[in-house]
Each structure stands twice: as C-alpha cells, then as structure tokens.
Amino acid sequence: MATMTSAAKGTPTGSRKLVEMNWDPITRIVGSLGIFTKIDFDNRQVAECHSTSSIFRGYSIFMKGKDPRDAHFITSRICGICGDNHATCATYAQNMAFGVRPPAMAEWIVNLGEAAEYMFDHNIFQDNLVGVDFCEQMVKETNPGVLEKAEKKAAPGSNLHGYRTIADIMRALNPFTGSFYREALQMSRMTREMFCLMEGRHVHPSTLYPGGVGTVPTIQLFTDYLVRLMKYVEFMKKVVPLHDDLFDFFYEALPGYEEVGRRRVLLGCWGSFNDPAECDYTYKNMSKWGKKMYVTPGIVVDGKLVTTDLVDINLNIRILLGSSYYEGWENGEKFVKNDPLGNPVDQNHPWNQTTTPKPQKRDFAGKYTWVMSPRWLDKRTGDHLAIDTGGGPIARLWATALAGLVDIGYIKSTGSSVKMYLPKTTSLPEVEFEWKIPKWSNAIERDRARTYFQVYAASAVFRGAGSCGIACGQNQDLV
C-alpha cells in the first residue's frame, strides 16, 4: 500500500491547515481501492475524502450475446473472494427467466453452500483482516495509551473465551503469531471445505445450475458437512464474547470512538436463504416468497423499516453516474418499460442500463472512479439514498430484526433484536445469542454484526440440515 502525505494546496478557510493523505492502493481490499483525503489534524476532522476504483470490470459489456446458461460460471469470476455470491444470484436470475423451480433438496444445498460462504467470508475478514486494526502490534504503535488500559482491563467474558485481559485478546490477534489469528485461519479452511461439499469448488462453484444442482445428496455428504459445522459452532461460542469484550473496550477506552465510520442509518438487504416450500421464482409471487426468506429483505431509513417487499425494493433501485468514467444512457434504448406486474421501470433502473466507458484523467472536481453510484429512490421524499449494506451483516440483521418475520426454531426476530440458538457441542453447552439493534451504524457495529451473522448462518443451517437428512433417509429424488 502506498501512502502519500503532503500539505494541501489551498484550504477552505485561511485558518485551517489541511494535510493531504492518500492511500492507493489499499491492498487489504483486493487492491483497486484508493482513498484520497484532506485532513485537519488541529481540529481532528477529515475535510475532504474521495474513494476511487482504478479497475474497469466490464462484465455488463462482455456478458452481452453470451448463452445465459453460462451466466453463473462467468459472473463468479468478478471476484476471487465472493464469487459464489455472484454465481448464486446468476442462477436465481436464470430460474426466474426460464420459469423453473428447483427441487427442495437442491434449494437446501444452495442454502447450505451460501451459509458456509457467509461463515468463511465473515470469519476471515473479521479476524484476519479487520482484526489487525485491534491487535497488540497495531495498538502499541498507534495508541500505546490504549494498550496500557487494555493490560489492566479484565475481559468480562474470559470464562468463555479463555483470555484474561483485553490485552491478551489483542496479542492473540497479532498477524501470523497470535493464537486466535491462527485458529481463525484454520476455521476458515473448514468453512471452505463445507462449501465445497455443497457446491463442488470454492470460490467458483462447479455444481450450480438453473433449475437444480449437480451435487449428489447422500447421508454421508450431510454428515461430513455437519461434523465440520459443529466444530465451527463450538468456535463461535468463544468468538462472540471475545469480540463483544474487545469492541466494548474500545468504546470505553476511547470516548468518541463511536464516531469512527458513523453514518446515517441507511441500510438495504435483499434477503437470503430461500424457503423451498415458498419460493417458486415467479415475479408475480416475489413479494410473498421474499417475506418467507430466512433473512428478511428490507430497506431501513433512519432506523425505520420502510419496506420488506422485494418488488418495491427492486423497482426503486437506480444506477446513477456519480463521479464515474461512463457516459449516460438517458437517451439510450429502454429495454424494459414495465415489469411483469405492469409497474413502470425507470430508465436508470439496472434493467435499462447501457454501459459505455469513457476513460479520462482523474479529476476530483469531476470524474475520478470506475464505480458508478447505485442508489435507492425513497418515493416518500424523492431522495436517492446511498443505501449501505455494511458488508452485508448489519443490513441483514437490522432488517430482519425490525421485520419480526423470522421464527424458525433456531432463529427468532423480535422487532428489536434477533435471537439465535446454538446446540450443545463437544465441550460447551447450548447457548442463545441475541443481536440487538445498536445505537449507531458505525465501524464497530458493522464489525460486531459480522460476528453475530456467523452465528445466524450456522443457526439457519440446522433448520436446513434437518430437512436434508430426512429427505435422504427417505430416499426422495429431490435434486
């Protein structure tokens, strides 16, 4: 990662001394992200900040003319980390386009694969990427006073995770040497094995197809998956209290830390884990089967749930140019004028997007990135909202909690929280965790949600694994 520092050329006011600090590329995130800032250190404020992407992907261009049955194999290559999510969404789209409904067993296999992907992604990101920001080595170099407090602060959950002080947790997070860092790496490997059992290969699935899967369901297959899952569940019973102790300490040790990454509560969740008994992949029933998903879709604006209707969520998505290197398509072809229910579809809806790249010199007063500006239109106000998925977990949990629709035995949304149940494991008793809607949407709470959603994914698996085992035991042809 290259870091450039220089005095800013010109300031908004003569009394402010701004310093330019740029990070480009940020290699912890693939390597195409750049952050360019002007910081007022005297007043502890970031005066300006621009985020850029230097990579043109072009999938919306070279996907044209391709056989739609290849869509999931191609789109998974968008990313070497979350390729499965792109492939899964592509197969969902094909199911709807072709008018096919996968057998129940196939849907459960996809759900189990997705759950393993969530656990893998959130675990490795949280403890091997984000965790570095909270490790002893980092804190010692950047804020030694906080480390001194951590040495004296007893960890409230030490009887659950085994680390006596907060400083012990920080040492365990040191890259490559910390005990917890190394354990998390091993556990992420286990979740990848779980994924491969369901979808053949990680991160580019080889057994996903429209209308079903190529995975052969057997009792042995699901046993292999569940053996790994139970080890992961035991791991999570330690991880949740460990992260809660760590994050709560930072609020306590650094007053004002809640402002780090804090933004207006604007969250969007598209739902996850289809219920095979409800999801028929028809657009006319999408509002109904969307509400039956085990993660409820929803738009949250200023902490209030605006809608859980997938049709409503979809129709109000807008793709705006923002500061990107593309030409507009306001005068281009309108591919879809109305959706299957007769609702008008806007020119700036993704269905009508025409991608025409226009490379040019980076100009922070004009165009400076290859990323467009997706927005959600709030028809109540006419505002185009920059809906935040928060990396996914905080949006999923917040929308599900407010909606109060999920109640599947292992998970229950209450209207203000989500309760998740994990069964007894080898050396630890059964436990119930509760994620409560936080005061803020900030960096700490996005991190915390990433931990709790690993529990959510594991709990959802127990609902699906039972159905898979019963079906296999009855030798039902469900694939």
Coordinates of C-alpha atoms in Angstrom, one line a residue:
M1 CA 0.0 0.0 0.0
A2 CA 1.4 3.4 -1.0
T3 CA 0.8 6.3 1.4
M4 CA 1.5 9.8 0.2
T5 CA 1.5 12.8 2.5
S6 CA 1.8 16.5 1.6
A7 CA 0.4 19.9 2.6
A8 CA -2.9 20.6 0.9
K9 CA -2.8 23.2 -1.9
G10 CA -5.4 25.7 -0.7
T11 CA -7.8 25.4 2.2
P12 CA -11.4 26.2 2.6
T13 CA -10.5 28.9 5.2
G14 CA -7.3 30.7 5.8
S15 CA -7.1 29.5 9.4
R16 CA -7.3 25.8 8.6
K17 CA -4.2 23.8 7.9
L18 CA -5.1 20.8 5.8
V19 CA -2.8 17.9 5.1
E20 CA -3.2 15.6 2.1
M21 CA -3.0 11.9 3.0
N22 CA -3.6 9.3 0.2
W23 CA -3.7 5.5 0.4
D24 CA -3.6 3.9 -3.1
P25 CA -4.0 1.0 -3.5
I26 CA -5.4 -0.4 -0.3
T27 CA -4.2 -3.9 -0.7
R28 CA -6.2 -5.3 2.1
I29 CA -9.3 -5.0 -0.2
V30 CA -8.2 -6.7 -3.4
G31 CA -6.0 -3.7 -4.5
S32 CA -8.2 -1.5 -6.6
L33 CA -9.5 0.8 -3.9
G34 CA -7.8 4.2 -3.3
I35 CA -8.6 6.8 -0.6
F36 CA -7.7 10.5 -1.1
T37 CA -8.2 12.8 1.8
K38 CA -7.5 16.3 3.2
I39 CA -7.3 16.2 7.0
D40 CA -7.4 19.0 9.6
F41 CA -5.4 17.4 12.3
D42 CA -5.7 20.5 14.6
N43 CA -9.5 20.1 14.7
R44 CA -9.4 16.3 14.3
Q45 CA -11.6 16.4 11.2
V46 CA -11.4 14.9 7.7
A47 CA -12.2 17.9 5.5
E48 CA -12.4 16.0 2.2
C49 CA -12.4 12.4 1.2
H50 CA -12.7 10.7 -2.2
S51 CA -12.8 6.9 -2.7
T52 CA -11.7 5.6 -6.1
S53 CA -11.6 2.4 -8.1
S54 CA -8.9 2.1 -10.7
I55 CA -10.2 -1.1 -12.3
F56 CA -12.7 -1.3 -15.2
R57 CA -14.5 -4.7 -14.9
G58 CA -16.8 -4.5 -17.9
Y59 CA -19.0 -7.5 -17.2
S60 CA -22.1 -5.8 -18.3
I61 CA -20.5 -5.3 -21.7
F62 CA -18.9 -8.7 -22.4
M63 CA -21.9 -10.7 -21.0
K64 CA -23.9 -9.4 -24.0
G65 CA -24.5 -12.2 -26.5
K66 CA -23.4 -15.0 -24.2
D67 CA -25.5 -18.0 -23.6
P68 CA -27.5 -17.2 -20.4
R69 CA -26.8 -20.7 -19.1
D70 CA -23.2 -19.7 -18.8
A71 CA -24.0 -16.6 -16.7
H72 CA -23.2 -18.1 -13.3
F73 CA -19.9 -19.5 -14.5
I74 CA -18.8 -16.1 -15.9
T75 CA -20.1 -13.8 -13.2
S76 CA -18.4 -15.7 -10.4
R77 CA -15.1 -14.6 -11.9
I78 CA -15.9 -11.0 -10.9
C79 CA -14.2 -11.7 -7.6
G80 CA -11.8 -14.2 -6.2
I81 CA -13.3 -14.0 -2.7
C82 CA -17.1 -13.8 -3.1
G83 CA -17.5 -15.5 -6.5
D84 CA -20.1 -17.8 -5.1
N85 CA -22.5 -15.0 -4.3
H86 CA -22.3 -13.8 -7.9
A87 CA -22.9 -17.3 -9.2
T88 CA -25.8 -17.9 -6.9
C89 CA -27.5 -14.7 -7.9
A90 CA -27.0 -15.5 -11.5
T91 CA -28.7 -18.9 -11.1
Y92 CA -31.6 -17.2 -9.2
A93 CA -32.0 -14.9 -12.2
Q94 CA -31.9 -17.8 -14.6
N95 CA -34.5 -19.6 -12.6
M96 CA -36.8 -16.6 -12.9
A97 CA -36.0 -16.1 -16.6
F98 CA -36.6 -19.7 -17.5
G99 CA -39.6 -20.2 -15.3
V100 CA -38.1 -23.1 -13.4
R101 CA -38.4 -24.1 -9.8
P102 CA -35.5 -26.2 -8.3
P103 CA -36.4 -29.3 -6.2
A104 CA -36.5 -28.6 -2.5
M105 CA -33.3 -30.6 -1.9
A106 CA -31.4 -28.5 -4.5
E107 CA -32.6 -25.3 -2.8
W108 CA -31.4 -26.6 0.6
I109 CA -28.0 -27.5 -0.9
V110 CA -27.6 -24.0 -2.2
N111 CA -28.6 -22.5 1.2
L112 CA -26.0 -24.7 2.9
G113 CA -23.4 -23.6 0.5
E114 CA -24.4 -19.9 1.0
A115 CA -24.3 -20.4 4.8
A116 CA -20.7 -21.8 4.6
E117 CA -19.7 -18.9 2.3
Y118 CA -21.0 -16.4 4.9
M119 CA -19.1 -18.1 7.7
F120 CA -15.9 -18.3 5.6
D121 CA -16.1 -14.7 4.4
H122 CA -17.1 -13.1 7.7
N123 CA -14.6 -15.1 9.7
I124 CA -11.5 -14.5 7.5
F125 CA -12.4 -10.8 7.0
Q126 CA -13.2 -10.2 10.7
D127 CA -10.3 -12.0 12.3
N128 CA -7.5 -12.0 9.7
L129 CA -8.2 -8.6 8.1
V130 CA -10.2 -6.3 10.4
G131 CA -8.7 -7.9 13.5
V132 CA -5.3 -6.4 12.6
D133 CA -6.7 -3.0 13.4
F134 CA -7.3 -4.1 17.0
C135 CA -4.2 -6.3 17.6
E136 CA -1.4 -5.6 20.1
Q137 CA 1.1 -4.7 17.4
M138 CA -1.1 -2.1 15.8
V139 CA -2.4 -0.5 19.0
K140 CA 1.1 -0.4 20.5
E141 CA 2.4 1.6 17.5
T142 CA -0.5 3.9 17.1
N143 CA -2.0 4.4 20.5
P144 CA 0.1 3.0 23.3
G145 CA -2.1 4.5 26.0
V146 CA -4.9 2.3 24.9
L147 CA -2.7 -0.8 25.2
E148 CA -1.8 0.3 28.8
K149 CA -5.5 0.4 29.6
A150 CA -6.0 -3.0 28.0
E151 CA -3.3 -4.6 30.1
K152 CA -5.3 -3.6 33.2
K153 CA -8.8 -4.3 31.9
A154 CA -10.1 -7.7 32.8
A155 CA -12.1 -9.3 30.0
P156 CA -15.7 -9.8 31.1
G157 CA -16.1 -13.0 29.1
S158 CA -12.8 -14.6 30.0
N159 CA -14.5 -17.7 31.3
L160 CA -16.0 -18.2 27.9
H161 CA -13.1 -17.4 25.5
G162 CA -10.1 -18.0 27.8
Y163 CA -8.3 -14.6 27.6
R164 CA -7.8 -13.0 30.9
T165 CA -7.4 -9.3 29.8
I166 CA -8.3 -7.3 26.8
A167 CA -4.5 -7.0 26.1
D168 CA -4.4 -10.8 25.9
I169 CA -7.1 -10.7 23.2
M170 CA -5.1 -8.1 21.3
R171 CA -1.9 -10.3 21.5
A172 CA -4.0 -13.2 20.2
L173 CA -4.9 -11.1 17.2
N174 CA -1.3 -10.4 16.1
P175 CA -0.9 -11.4 12.5
F176 CA 0.7 -14.9 11.9
T177 CA 1.8 -15.2 15.6
G178 CA -1.3 -14.6 17.6
S179 CA -3.1 -17.8 18.8
F180 CA -6.6 -16.6 17.8
Y181 CA -5.4 -15.3 14.5
R182 CA -4.0 -18.7 13.6
E183 CA -7.1 -20.5 14.9
A184 CA -9.4 -18.3 12.8
L185 CA -7.3 -19.2 9.7
Q186 CA -7.8 -22.9 10.4
M187 CA -11.5 -22.4 10.9
S188 CA -11.9 -20.5 7.7
R189 CA -10.3 -23.5 5.9
M190 CA -13.0 -25.7 7.5
T191 CA -15.8 -23.5 6.2
R192 CA -14.3 -23.7 2.7
E193 CA -14.5 -27.5 3.0
M194 CA -18.1 -27.2 4.0
F195 CA -18.8 -25.1 0.9
C196 CA -17.0 -27.5 -1.4
L197 CA -19.1 -30.3 -0.1
M198 CA -22.2 -28.5 -1.3
E199 CA -21.1 -26.7 -4.4
G200 CA -18.0 -28.5 -5.6
R201 CA -15.4 -25.8 -5.7
H202 CA -14.5 -22.5 -3.9
V203 CA -14.8 -19.7 -4.9
H204 CA -16.2 -20.6 -8.3
P205 CA -18.9 -23.2 -7.8
S206 CA -18.9 -26.1 -10.2
T207 CA -22.3 -27.7 -9.4
L208 CA -24.7 -24.8 -9.6
Y209 CA -27.1 -24.8 -12.5
P210 CA -30.5 -23.2 -13.2
G211 CA -33.2 -25.5 -12.0
G212 CA -31.1 -27.6 -9.7
V213 CA -27.6 -28.6 -8.6
G214 CA -25.1 -31.2 -9.7
T215 CA -24.3 -32.2 -6.1
V216 CA -25.4 -35.8 -5.2
P217 CA -27.2 -35.7 -1.8
T218 CA -26.3 -38.5 0.5
I219 CA -26.4 -39.1 4.2
Q220 CA -22.6 -39.2 4.2
L221 CA -22.4 -35.8 2.4
F222 CA -24.5 -34.1 5.0
T223 CA -22.8 -35.9 7.9
D224 CA -19.4 -34.6 6.6
Y225 CA -20.9 -31.1 6.5
L226 CA -22.4 -31.3 9.9
V227 CA -19.2 -32.6 11.6
R228 CA -17.4 -29.5 10.4
L229 CA -20.3 -27.3 11.3
M230 CA -20.3 -28.5 14.9
K231 CA -16.6 -27.7 15.3
Y232 CA -17.3 -24.2 13.9
V233 CA -20.3 -23.8 16.2
E234 CA -18.0 -24.5 19.2
F235 CA -15.6 -22.0 17.9
M236 CA -18.3 -19.3 17.6
K237 CA -19.3 -19.8 21.2
K238 CA -15.9 -18.3 22.1
V239 CA -15.7 -15.8 19.3
V240 CA -18.9 -13.8 20.1
P241 CA -18.0 -13.0 23.7
L242 CA -14.4 -12.3 22.7
H243 CA -15.4 -9.7 20.1
D244 CA -18.0 -8.2 22.4
D245 CA -15.3 -7.7 25.0
L246 CA -12.9 -6.2 22.5
F247 CA -15.4 -3.8 20.9
D248 CA -17.0 -2.7 24.1
F249 CA -13.5 -1.9 25.5
F250 CA -12.7 0.4 22.6
Y251 CA -15.9 2.4 23.3
E252 CA -14.8 2.7 26.9
A253 CA -11.1 3.4 26.3
L254 CA -11.6 6.0 23.5
P255 CA -14.5 8.3 24.2
G256 CA -15.9 9.4 20.8
Y257 CA -14.8 6.3 19.1
E258 CA -18.5 5.7 18.2
E259 CA -18.0 8.4 15.6
V260 CA -15.5 6.3 13.6
G261 CA -17.3 5.2 10.5
R262 CA -20.6 6.5 11.8
R263 CA -23.1 7.4 9.1
R264 CA -26.8 7.9 8.7
V265 CA -28.7 4.7 9.2
L266 CA -29.5 3.8 5.5
L267 CA -29.5 0.0 5.1
G268 CA -30.5 -2.3 2.3
C269 CA -31.0 -6.1 2.5
W270 CA -32.1 -8.2 -0.5
G271 CA -32.8 -11.2 1.7
S272 CA -31.1 -14.6 1.8
F273 CA -31.8 -18.3 2.3
N274 CA -34.9 -19.1 0.2
D275 CA -37.6 -21.3 1.8
P276 CA -38.0 -24.1 -0.7
A277 CA -41.6 -24.5 0.4
E278 CA -42.4 -20.9 -0.6
C279 CA -40.0 -19.8 -3.3
D280 CA -41.3 -20.5 -6.8
Y281 CA -39.1 -17.9 -8.5
T282 CA -42.1 -16.2 -10.2
Y283 CA -42.1 -12.4 -10.2
K284 CA -45.8 -12.2 -9.5
N285 CA -45.2 -14.0 -6.2
M286 CA -41.9 -12.4 -5.4
S287 CA -43.4 -10.2 -2.7
K288 CA -44.8 -13.2 -0.9
W289 CA -41.8 -15.6 -1.1
G290 CA -39.4 -12.7 -0.4
K291 CA -41.0 -12.3 3.0
K292 CA -40.6 -16.0 3.7
M293 CA -36.8 -15.9 3.3
Y294 CA -34.9 -16.9 6.4
V295 CA -33.1 -13.5 6.1
T296 CA -35.8 -10.8 5.6
P297 CA -35.3 -8.3 2.7
G298 CA -35.8 -4.7 3.7
I299 CA -34.9 -1.1 3.4
V300 CA -34.1 0.8 6.7
V301 CA -34.1 4.6 6.6
D302 CA -33.1 6.5 9.8
G303 CA -33.6 3.3 11.8
K304 CA -37.2 2.7 10.5
L305 CA -38.2 -0.1 8.3
V306 CA -39.6 1.3 5.1
T307 CA -40.4 -1.9 3.1
T308 CA -39.8 -5.6 3.0
D309 CA -41.4 -6.0 -0.4
L310 CA -38.8 -7.3 -3.0
V311 CA -40.8 -5.9 -5.9
D312 CA -40.7 -2.4 -4.2
I313 CA -37.1 -2.8 -3.3
N314 CA -36.2 -3.8 -6.9
L315 CA -38.2 -1.2 -8.8
N316 CA -36.7 1.7 -6.8
I317 CA -33.0 0.8 -7.4
R318 CA -31.3 3.4 -9.6
I319 CA -27.9 3.4 -11.2
L320 CA -26.5 6.9 -11.3
L321 CA -23.3 8.0 -12.9
G322 CA -22.0 10.0 -9.9
S323 CA -18.3 10.6 -10.5
S324 CA -17.6 7.6 -12.7
Y325 CA -15.9 7.3 -16.1
Y326 CA -19.1 6.4 -18.1
E327 CA -21.5 8.1 -20.5
G328 CA -25.1 8.4 -19.5
W329 CA -27.9 6.4 -21.2
E330 CA -30.8 8.8 -20.6
N331 CA -31.3 8.9 -24.4
G332 CA -30.5 5.2 -24.9
E333 CA -32.7 2.2 -25.6
K334 CA -35.3 1.4 -22.9
F335 CA -35.1 -2.4 -22.7
V336 CA -37.9 -2.8 -20.1
K337 CA -40.7 -0.4 -19.9
N338 CA -42.8 -2.3 -17.4
D339 CA -42.2 -5.2 -15.1
P340 CA -44.3 -8.4 -15.3
L341 CA -46.9 -6.8 -12.9
G342 CA -47.3 -3.8 -15.2
N343 CA -45.3 -1.4 -13.0
P344 CA -43.2 1.2 -14.9
V345 CA -39.5 0.7 -14.9
D346 CA -37.3 3.8 -14.7
Q347 CA -34.6 4.5 -17.3
N348 CA -32.0 4.4 -14.6
H349 CA -33.0 1.0 -13.3
P350 CA -30.4 -1.7 -13.8
W351 CA -32.6 -3.4 -16.3
N352 CA -32.3 -0.4 -18.6
Q353 CA -28.6 0.3 -18.1
T354 CA -26.3 0.7 -21.0
T355 CA -22.6 0.6 -20.1
T356 CA -20.4 2.9 -22.2
P357 CA -17.0 3.5 -20.7
K358 CA -15.4 6.9 -21.1
P359 CA -11.8 6.8 -19.8
Q360 CA -10.3 10.2 -18.8
K361 CA -7.9 11.9 -16.5
R362 CA -8.8 11.7 -12.8
D363 CA -10.4 14.9 -11.6
F364 CA -11.8 15.1 -8.1
A365 CA -13.9 18.0 -9.1
G366 CA -15.5 15.8 -11.8
K367 CA -14.8 12.2 -12.8
Y368 CA -12.4 10.1 -10.8
T369 CA -13.5 6.4 -10.5
W370 CA -14.7 3.4 -12.4
V371 CA -17.5 2.8 -9.9
M372 CA -21.0 4.1 -10.6
S373 CA -23.4 5.3 -7.8
P374 CA -26.1 2.8 -7.1
R375 CA -29.0 4.5 -5.2
W376 CA -32.4 3.6 -3.8
L377 CA -35.2 6.0 -4.5
D378 CA -37.3 6.9 -1.4
K379 CA -40.6 7.8 -3.0
R380 CA -41.7 9.5 0.2
T381 CA -39.1 12.2 -0.2
G382 CA -37.8 11.8 -3.7
D383 CA -34.3 11.3 -2.3
H384 CA -31.8 9.0 -4.0
L385 CA -30.4 7.3 -0.9
A386 CA -26.9 5.8 -0.7
I387 CA -28.1 2.6 0.9
D388 CA -25.4 0.8 2.9
T389 CA -25.2 -2.9 3.0
G390 CA -22.4 -2.6 5.6
G391 CA -20.6 -5.5 4.0
G392 CA -24.0 -7.3 4.4
P393 CA -24.3 -8.5 8.0
I394 CA -25.5 -5.3 9.7
A395 CA -28.1 -4.7 7.0
R396 CA -29.3 -8.3 7.1
L397 CA -29.6 -8.4 10.9
W398 CA -31.2 -4.9 11.2
A399 CA -33.9 -5.5 8.5
T400 CA -34.6 -9.0 9.9
A401 CA -34.9 -7.7 13.5
L402 CA -37.3 -4.9 12.6
A403 CA -39.5 -7.0 10.4
G404 CA -40.1 -9.6 13.1
L405 CA -41.0 -12.3 10.4
V406 CA -38.4 -14.9 11.0
D407 CA -39.2 -17.6 13.6
I408 CA -37.7 -21.0 12.6
G409 CA -36.8 -22.5 15.9
Y410 CA -33.1 -21.8 15.8
I411 CA -33.7 -18.1 14.9
K412 CA -36.3 -15.6 16.0
S413 CA -36.6 -11.9 15.1
T414 CA -38.3 -9.9 17.9
G415 CA -38.9 -6.5 16.3
S416 CA -35.8 -5.0 18.1
S417 CA -33.4 -7.9 18.0
V418 CA -32.5 -11.3 16.6
K419 CA -32.2 -14.3 18.9
M420 CA -30.0 -17.2 17.7
Y421 CA -29.8 -20.6 19.3
L422 CA -26.8 -23.0 19.0
P423 CA -27.0 -26.6 20.3
K424 CA -24.6 -28.4 22.7
T425 CA -21.2 -29.2 21.2
T426 CA -18.3 -31.4 22.3
S427 CA -17.2 -29.4 25.3
L428 CA -19.6 -26.5 25.5
P429 CA -23.3 -26.3 26.4
E430 CA -26.1 -25.0 24.3
V431 CA -26.3 -21.2 24.1
E432 CA -28.6 -18.4 22.9
F433 CA -27.1 -15.2 21.5
E434 CA -29.1 -12.1 20.9
W435 CA -28.1 -9.3 18.5
K436 CA -29.7 -6.1 19.5
I437 CA -30.2 -3.1 17.2
P438 CA -27.4 -0.8 18.1
K439 CA -27.4 3.0 18.7
W440 CA -25.3 3.7 15.7
S441 CA -24.3 2.4 12.3
N442 CA -20.6 2.8 12.6
A443 CA -17.4 0.8 12.1
I444 CA -17.6 -1.1 15.5
E445 CA -21.2 -2.1 15.0
R446 CA -20.5 -3.2 11.4
D447 CA -17.7 -5.4 12.8
R448 CA -19.9 -6.7 15.6
A449 CA -22.7 -7.6 13.2
R450 CA -20.2 -9.6 11.1
T451 CA -19.5 -11.8 14.1
Y452 CA -23.2 -12.3 15.0
F453 CA -24.2 -13.1 11.5
Q454 CA -21.8 -16.1 11.5
V455 CA -23.9 -17.4 14.3
Y456 CA -27.1 -16.6 12.3
A457 CA -25.8 -18.6 9.3
A458 CA -24.9 -21.5 11.5
S459 CA -28.3 -21.5 13.2
A460 CA -30.1 -21.3 9.8
V461 CA -28.1 -24.4 8.7
F462 CA -29.7 -26.5 11.5
R463 CA -33.1 -25.7 10.1
G464 CA -32.0 -26.9 6.6
A465 CA -29.8 -29.8 7.6
G466 CA -32.7 -31.5 9.3
S467 CA -34.8 -31.3 6.1
C468 CA -31.9 -32.6 4.1
G469 CA -31.3 -35.6 6.4
I470 CA -34.9 -36.5 6.5
A471 CA -35.2 -36.4 2.7
C472 CA -32.0 -38.5 2.2
G473 CA -33.3 -41.0 4.8
Q474 CA -36.5 -41.4 2.8
N475 CA -34.5 -41.8 -0.4
Q476 CA -36.5 -39.0 -2.0
D477 CA -35.5 -37.8 -5.5
L478 CA -35.3 -34.1 -4.8
V479 CA -32.4 -33.0 -6.9

